[in-house]
mmCIF file of C-alpha atoms in Angstrom:
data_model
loop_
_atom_site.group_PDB
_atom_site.id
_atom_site.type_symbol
_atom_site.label_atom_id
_atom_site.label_comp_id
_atom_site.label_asym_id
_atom_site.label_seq_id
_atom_site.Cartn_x
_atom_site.Cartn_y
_atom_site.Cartn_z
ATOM 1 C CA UNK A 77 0.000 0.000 0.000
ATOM 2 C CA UNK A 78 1.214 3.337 -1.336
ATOM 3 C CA UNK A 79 0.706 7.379 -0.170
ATOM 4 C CA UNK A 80 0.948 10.918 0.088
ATOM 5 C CA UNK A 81 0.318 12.282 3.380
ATOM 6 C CA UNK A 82 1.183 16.138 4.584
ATOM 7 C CA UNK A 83 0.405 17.982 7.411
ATOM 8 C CA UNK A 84 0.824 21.672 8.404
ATOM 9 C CA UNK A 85 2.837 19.923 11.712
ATOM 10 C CA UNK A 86 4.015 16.325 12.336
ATOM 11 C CA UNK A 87 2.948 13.145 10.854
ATOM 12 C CA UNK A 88 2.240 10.569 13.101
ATOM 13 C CA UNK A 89 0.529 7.259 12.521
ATOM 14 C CA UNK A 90 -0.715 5.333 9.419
ATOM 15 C CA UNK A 91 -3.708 2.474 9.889
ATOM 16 C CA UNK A 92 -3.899 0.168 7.373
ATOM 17 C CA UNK A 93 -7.628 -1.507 7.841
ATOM 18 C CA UNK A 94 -9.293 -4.159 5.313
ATOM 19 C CA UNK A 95 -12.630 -3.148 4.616
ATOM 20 C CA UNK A 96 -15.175 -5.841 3.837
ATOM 21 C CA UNK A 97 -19.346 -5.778 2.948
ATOM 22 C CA UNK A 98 -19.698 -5.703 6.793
ATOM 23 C CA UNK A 99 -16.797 -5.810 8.731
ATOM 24 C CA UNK A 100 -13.095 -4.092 9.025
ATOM 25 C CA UNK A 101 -9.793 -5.394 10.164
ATOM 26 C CA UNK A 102 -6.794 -3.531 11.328
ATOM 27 C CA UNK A 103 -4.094 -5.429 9.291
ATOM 28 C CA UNK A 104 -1.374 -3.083 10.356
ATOM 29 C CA UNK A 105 0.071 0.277 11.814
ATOM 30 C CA UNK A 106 3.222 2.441 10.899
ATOM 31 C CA UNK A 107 4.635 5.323 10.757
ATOM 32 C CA UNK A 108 2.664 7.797 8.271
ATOM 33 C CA UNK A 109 5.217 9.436 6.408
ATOM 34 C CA UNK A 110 7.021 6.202 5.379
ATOM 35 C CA UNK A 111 4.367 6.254 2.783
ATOM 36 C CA UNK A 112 4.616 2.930 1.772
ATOM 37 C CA UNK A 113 3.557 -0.936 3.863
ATOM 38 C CA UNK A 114 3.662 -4.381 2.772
ATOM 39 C CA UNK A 115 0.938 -6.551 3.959
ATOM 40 C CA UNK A 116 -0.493 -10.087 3.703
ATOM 41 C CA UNK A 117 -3.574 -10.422 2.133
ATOM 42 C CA UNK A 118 -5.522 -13.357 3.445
ATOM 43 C CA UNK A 119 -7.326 -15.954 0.647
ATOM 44 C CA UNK A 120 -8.824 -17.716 3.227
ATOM 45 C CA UNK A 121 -11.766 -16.110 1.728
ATOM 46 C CA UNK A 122 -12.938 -15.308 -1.857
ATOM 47 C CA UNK A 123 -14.851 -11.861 -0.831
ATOM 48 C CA UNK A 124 -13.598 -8.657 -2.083
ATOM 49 C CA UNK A 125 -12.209 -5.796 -0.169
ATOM 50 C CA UNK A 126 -11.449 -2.251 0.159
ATOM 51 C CA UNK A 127 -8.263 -1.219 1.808
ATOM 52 C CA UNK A 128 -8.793 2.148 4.544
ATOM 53 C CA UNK A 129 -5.778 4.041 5.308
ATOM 54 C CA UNK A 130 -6.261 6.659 7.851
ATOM 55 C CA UNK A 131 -3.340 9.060 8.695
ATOM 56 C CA UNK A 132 -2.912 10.675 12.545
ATOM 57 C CA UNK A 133 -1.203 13.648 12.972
ATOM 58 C CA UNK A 134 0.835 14.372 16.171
ATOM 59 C CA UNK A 135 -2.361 15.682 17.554
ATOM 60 C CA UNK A 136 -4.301 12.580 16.540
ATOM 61 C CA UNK A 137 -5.935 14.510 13.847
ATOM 62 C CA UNK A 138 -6.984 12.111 11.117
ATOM 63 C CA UNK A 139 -7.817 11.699 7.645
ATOM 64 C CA UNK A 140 -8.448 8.894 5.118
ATOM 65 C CA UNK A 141 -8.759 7.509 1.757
ATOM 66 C CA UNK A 142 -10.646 4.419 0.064
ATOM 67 C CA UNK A 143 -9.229 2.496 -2.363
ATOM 68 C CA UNK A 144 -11.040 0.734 -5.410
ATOM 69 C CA UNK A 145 -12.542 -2.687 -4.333
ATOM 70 C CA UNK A 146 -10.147 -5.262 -4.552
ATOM 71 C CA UNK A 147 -10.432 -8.812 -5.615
ATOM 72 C CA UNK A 148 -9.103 -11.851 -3.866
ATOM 73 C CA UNK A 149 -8.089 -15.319 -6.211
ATOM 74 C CA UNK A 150 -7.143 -17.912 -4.634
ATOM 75 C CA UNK A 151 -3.679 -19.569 -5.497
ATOM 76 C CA UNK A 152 -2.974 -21.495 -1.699
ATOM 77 C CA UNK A 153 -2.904 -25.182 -3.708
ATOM 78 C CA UNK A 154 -4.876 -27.828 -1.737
ATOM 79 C CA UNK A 155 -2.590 -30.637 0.153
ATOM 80 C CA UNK A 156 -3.232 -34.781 0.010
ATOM 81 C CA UNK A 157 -1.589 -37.293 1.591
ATOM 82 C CA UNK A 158 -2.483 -41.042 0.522
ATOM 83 C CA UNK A 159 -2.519 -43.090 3.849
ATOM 84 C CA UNK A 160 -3.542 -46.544 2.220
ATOM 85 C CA UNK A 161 -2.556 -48.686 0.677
ATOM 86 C CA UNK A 162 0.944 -49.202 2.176
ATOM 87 C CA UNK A 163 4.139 -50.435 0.169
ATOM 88 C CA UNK A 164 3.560 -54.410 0.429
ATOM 89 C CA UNK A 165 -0.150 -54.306 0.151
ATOM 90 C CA UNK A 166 -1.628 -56.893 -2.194
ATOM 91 C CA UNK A 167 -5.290 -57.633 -2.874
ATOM 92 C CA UNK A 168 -6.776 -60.199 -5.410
ATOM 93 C CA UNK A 169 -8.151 -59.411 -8.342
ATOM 94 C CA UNK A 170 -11.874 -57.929 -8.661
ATOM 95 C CA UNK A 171 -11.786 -58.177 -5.219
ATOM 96 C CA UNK A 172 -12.764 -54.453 -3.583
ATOM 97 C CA UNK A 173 -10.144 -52.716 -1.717
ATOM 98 C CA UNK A 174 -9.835 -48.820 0.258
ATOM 99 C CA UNK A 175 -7.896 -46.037 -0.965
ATOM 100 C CA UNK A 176 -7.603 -43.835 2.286
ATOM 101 C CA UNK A 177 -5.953 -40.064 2.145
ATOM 102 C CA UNK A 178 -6.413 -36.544 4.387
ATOM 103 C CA UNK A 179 -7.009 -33.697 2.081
ATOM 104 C CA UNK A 180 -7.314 -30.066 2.431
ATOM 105 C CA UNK A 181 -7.922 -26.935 1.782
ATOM 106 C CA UNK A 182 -7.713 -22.907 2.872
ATOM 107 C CA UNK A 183 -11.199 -22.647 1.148
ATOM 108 C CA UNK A 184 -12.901 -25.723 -0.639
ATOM 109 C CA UNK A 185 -12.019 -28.961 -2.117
ATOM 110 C CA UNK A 186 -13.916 -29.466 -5.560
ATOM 111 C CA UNK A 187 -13.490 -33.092 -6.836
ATOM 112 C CA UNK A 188 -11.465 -35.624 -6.815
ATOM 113 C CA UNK A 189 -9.320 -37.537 -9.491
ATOM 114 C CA UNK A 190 -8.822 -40.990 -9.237
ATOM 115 C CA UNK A 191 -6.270 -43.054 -11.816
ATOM 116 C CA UNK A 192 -4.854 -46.485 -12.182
ATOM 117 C CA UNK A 193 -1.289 -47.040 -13.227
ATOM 118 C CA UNK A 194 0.899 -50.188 -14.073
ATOM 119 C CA UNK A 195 4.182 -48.849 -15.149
ATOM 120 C CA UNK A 196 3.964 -45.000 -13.080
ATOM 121 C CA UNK A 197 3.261 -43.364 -16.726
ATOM 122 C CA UNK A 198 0.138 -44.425 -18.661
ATOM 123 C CA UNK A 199 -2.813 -43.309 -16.334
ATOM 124 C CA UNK A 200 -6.157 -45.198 -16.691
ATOM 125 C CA UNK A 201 -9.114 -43.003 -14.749
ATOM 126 C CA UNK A 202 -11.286 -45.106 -12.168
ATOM 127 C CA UNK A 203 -13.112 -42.227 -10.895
ATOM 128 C CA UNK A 204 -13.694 -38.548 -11.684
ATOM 129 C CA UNK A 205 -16.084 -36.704 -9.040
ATOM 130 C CA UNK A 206 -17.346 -33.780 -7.168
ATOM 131 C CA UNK A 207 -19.206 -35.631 -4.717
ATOM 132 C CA UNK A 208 -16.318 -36.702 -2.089
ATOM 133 C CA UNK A 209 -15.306 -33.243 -0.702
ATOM 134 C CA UNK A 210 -15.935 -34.246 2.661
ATOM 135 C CA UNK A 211 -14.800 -38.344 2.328
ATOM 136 C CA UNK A 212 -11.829 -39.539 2.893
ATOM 137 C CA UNK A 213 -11.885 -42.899 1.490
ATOM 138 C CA UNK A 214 -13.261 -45.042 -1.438
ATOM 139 C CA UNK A 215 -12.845 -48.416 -2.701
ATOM 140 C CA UNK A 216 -11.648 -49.580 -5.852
ATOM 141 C CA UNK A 217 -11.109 -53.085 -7.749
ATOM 142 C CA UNK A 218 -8.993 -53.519 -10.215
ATOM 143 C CA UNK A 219 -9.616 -56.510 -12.544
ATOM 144 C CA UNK A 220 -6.122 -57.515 -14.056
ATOM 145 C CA UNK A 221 -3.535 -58.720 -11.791
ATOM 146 C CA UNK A 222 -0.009 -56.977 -11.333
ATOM 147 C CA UNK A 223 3.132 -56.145 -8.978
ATOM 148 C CA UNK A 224 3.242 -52.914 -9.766
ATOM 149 C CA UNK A 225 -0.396 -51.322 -9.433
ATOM 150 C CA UNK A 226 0.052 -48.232 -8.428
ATOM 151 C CA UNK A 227 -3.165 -45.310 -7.098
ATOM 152 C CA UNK A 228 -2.483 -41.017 -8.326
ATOM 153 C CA UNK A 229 -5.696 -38.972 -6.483
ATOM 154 C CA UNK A 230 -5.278 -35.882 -7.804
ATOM 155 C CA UNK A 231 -7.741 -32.966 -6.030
ATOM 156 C CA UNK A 232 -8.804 -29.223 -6.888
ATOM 157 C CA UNK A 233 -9.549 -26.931 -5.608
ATOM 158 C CA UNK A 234 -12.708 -24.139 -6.833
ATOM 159 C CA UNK A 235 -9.748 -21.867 -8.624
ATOM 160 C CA UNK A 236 -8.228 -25.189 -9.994
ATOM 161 C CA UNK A 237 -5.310 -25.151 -7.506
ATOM 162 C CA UNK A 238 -4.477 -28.491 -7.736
ATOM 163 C CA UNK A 239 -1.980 -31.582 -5.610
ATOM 164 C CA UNK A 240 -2.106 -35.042 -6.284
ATOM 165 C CA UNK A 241 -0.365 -37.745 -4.600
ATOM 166 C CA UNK A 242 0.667 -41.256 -5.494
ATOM 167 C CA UNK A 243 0.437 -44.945 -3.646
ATOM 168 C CA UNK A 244 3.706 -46.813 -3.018
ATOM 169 C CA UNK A 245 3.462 -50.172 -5.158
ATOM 170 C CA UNK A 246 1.076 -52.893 -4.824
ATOM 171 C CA UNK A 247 0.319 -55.829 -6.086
ATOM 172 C CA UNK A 248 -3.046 -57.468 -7.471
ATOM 173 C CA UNK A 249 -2.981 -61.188 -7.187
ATOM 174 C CA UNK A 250 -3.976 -63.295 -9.531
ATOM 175 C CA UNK A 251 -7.273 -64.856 -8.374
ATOM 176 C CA UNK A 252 -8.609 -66.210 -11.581
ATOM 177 C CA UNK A 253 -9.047 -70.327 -12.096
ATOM 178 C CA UNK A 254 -7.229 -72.299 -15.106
ATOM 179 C CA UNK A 255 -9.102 -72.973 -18.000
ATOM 180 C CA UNK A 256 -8.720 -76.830 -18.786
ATOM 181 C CA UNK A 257 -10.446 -79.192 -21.396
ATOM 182 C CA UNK A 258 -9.728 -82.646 -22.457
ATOM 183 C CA UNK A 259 -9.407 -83.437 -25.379
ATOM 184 C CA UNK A 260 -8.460 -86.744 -26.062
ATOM 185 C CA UNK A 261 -10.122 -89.105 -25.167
ATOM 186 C CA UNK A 262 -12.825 -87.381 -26.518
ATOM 187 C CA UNK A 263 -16.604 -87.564 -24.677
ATOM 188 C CA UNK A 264 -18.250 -88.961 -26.989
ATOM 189 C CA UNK A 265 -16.111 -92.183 -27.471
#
């Protein structure tokens, strides 16, 4: 934040205040003829603002200005962490099975990516939703075996921030019977 202040005395003090629809919040105070401040502005909210600076003289005479209304994007990426499964899980084939994680967010989650892997590059997707931004697990099978299955959740956030995170390697066991058929001597001899 950025000003001119002059008085026919002393300076004094500079209030820096965010100004929302219907409330206002001293972010900071210096000293007003160092004309300049850095501050933080919060995205833990998508609302837009108006800055206040009011300027004290040494006699705690005051003025201020309003500044255009300001909007807030959010950019704070959401964070995941995959808690299951564990390096030297293994599940048959078909056979249903819990992908657990903590997720979150300084505003909102929006969906939820969910993609298979064999080989850590060629993603197949198992799920794509809005509906879990509260859940923290789901359950999956996966119908070919392997030793190298691997899980990438990827979430968003409602300004497409995004973080994904990826299992350790599993393994999906092979759970499906032989095939056999005799041949000779045929049946019907």
């Amino acid at each position: 934040v950025n000003w001119e202040a002059e008085d026919n005395l002393l300076l004094d003090s500079a209030f820096v205040d965010l100004f929302y629809s219907d409330t206002t919040y001293r972010v900071d105070t210096t000293n007003a003829e160092s004309g300049s401040i850095a501050i933080d502005i919060p995205d833990s909210t998508l609302e837009s603002f108006q800055i206040i600076l009011t300027v004290w003289d040494s006699r705690q005479n005051e003025a201020k200005d309003t500044s255009a209304v300001i909007s807030v994007f959010d950019n704070t990426p959401p964070e995941i962490s995959i808690s299951h499964p564990v390096s030297g899980f293994s599940v048959l084939e078909n056979e249903l099975f819990s992908v657990k994680w903590n997720h979150s967010d300084n505003i909102s989650i929006l969906d939820h990516l969910f993609e298979y892997t064999t080989d850590g590059v060629m993603m197949d997707t198992l799920l794509h939703t809005t509906n879990l931004t509260t859940e923290d697990s789901m359950e999956f099978s996966i119908p070919n075996f392997t030793n190298t299955a691997m899980i990438k959740v990827t979430i968003q956030d409602h300004n497409s921030n995004n973080a994904f995170d990826v299992t350790p390697i599993f393994e999906i066991l092979d759970a499906t019977p032989p095939e056999v058929e005799i041949l000779s001597p045929s049946p019907e001899t």
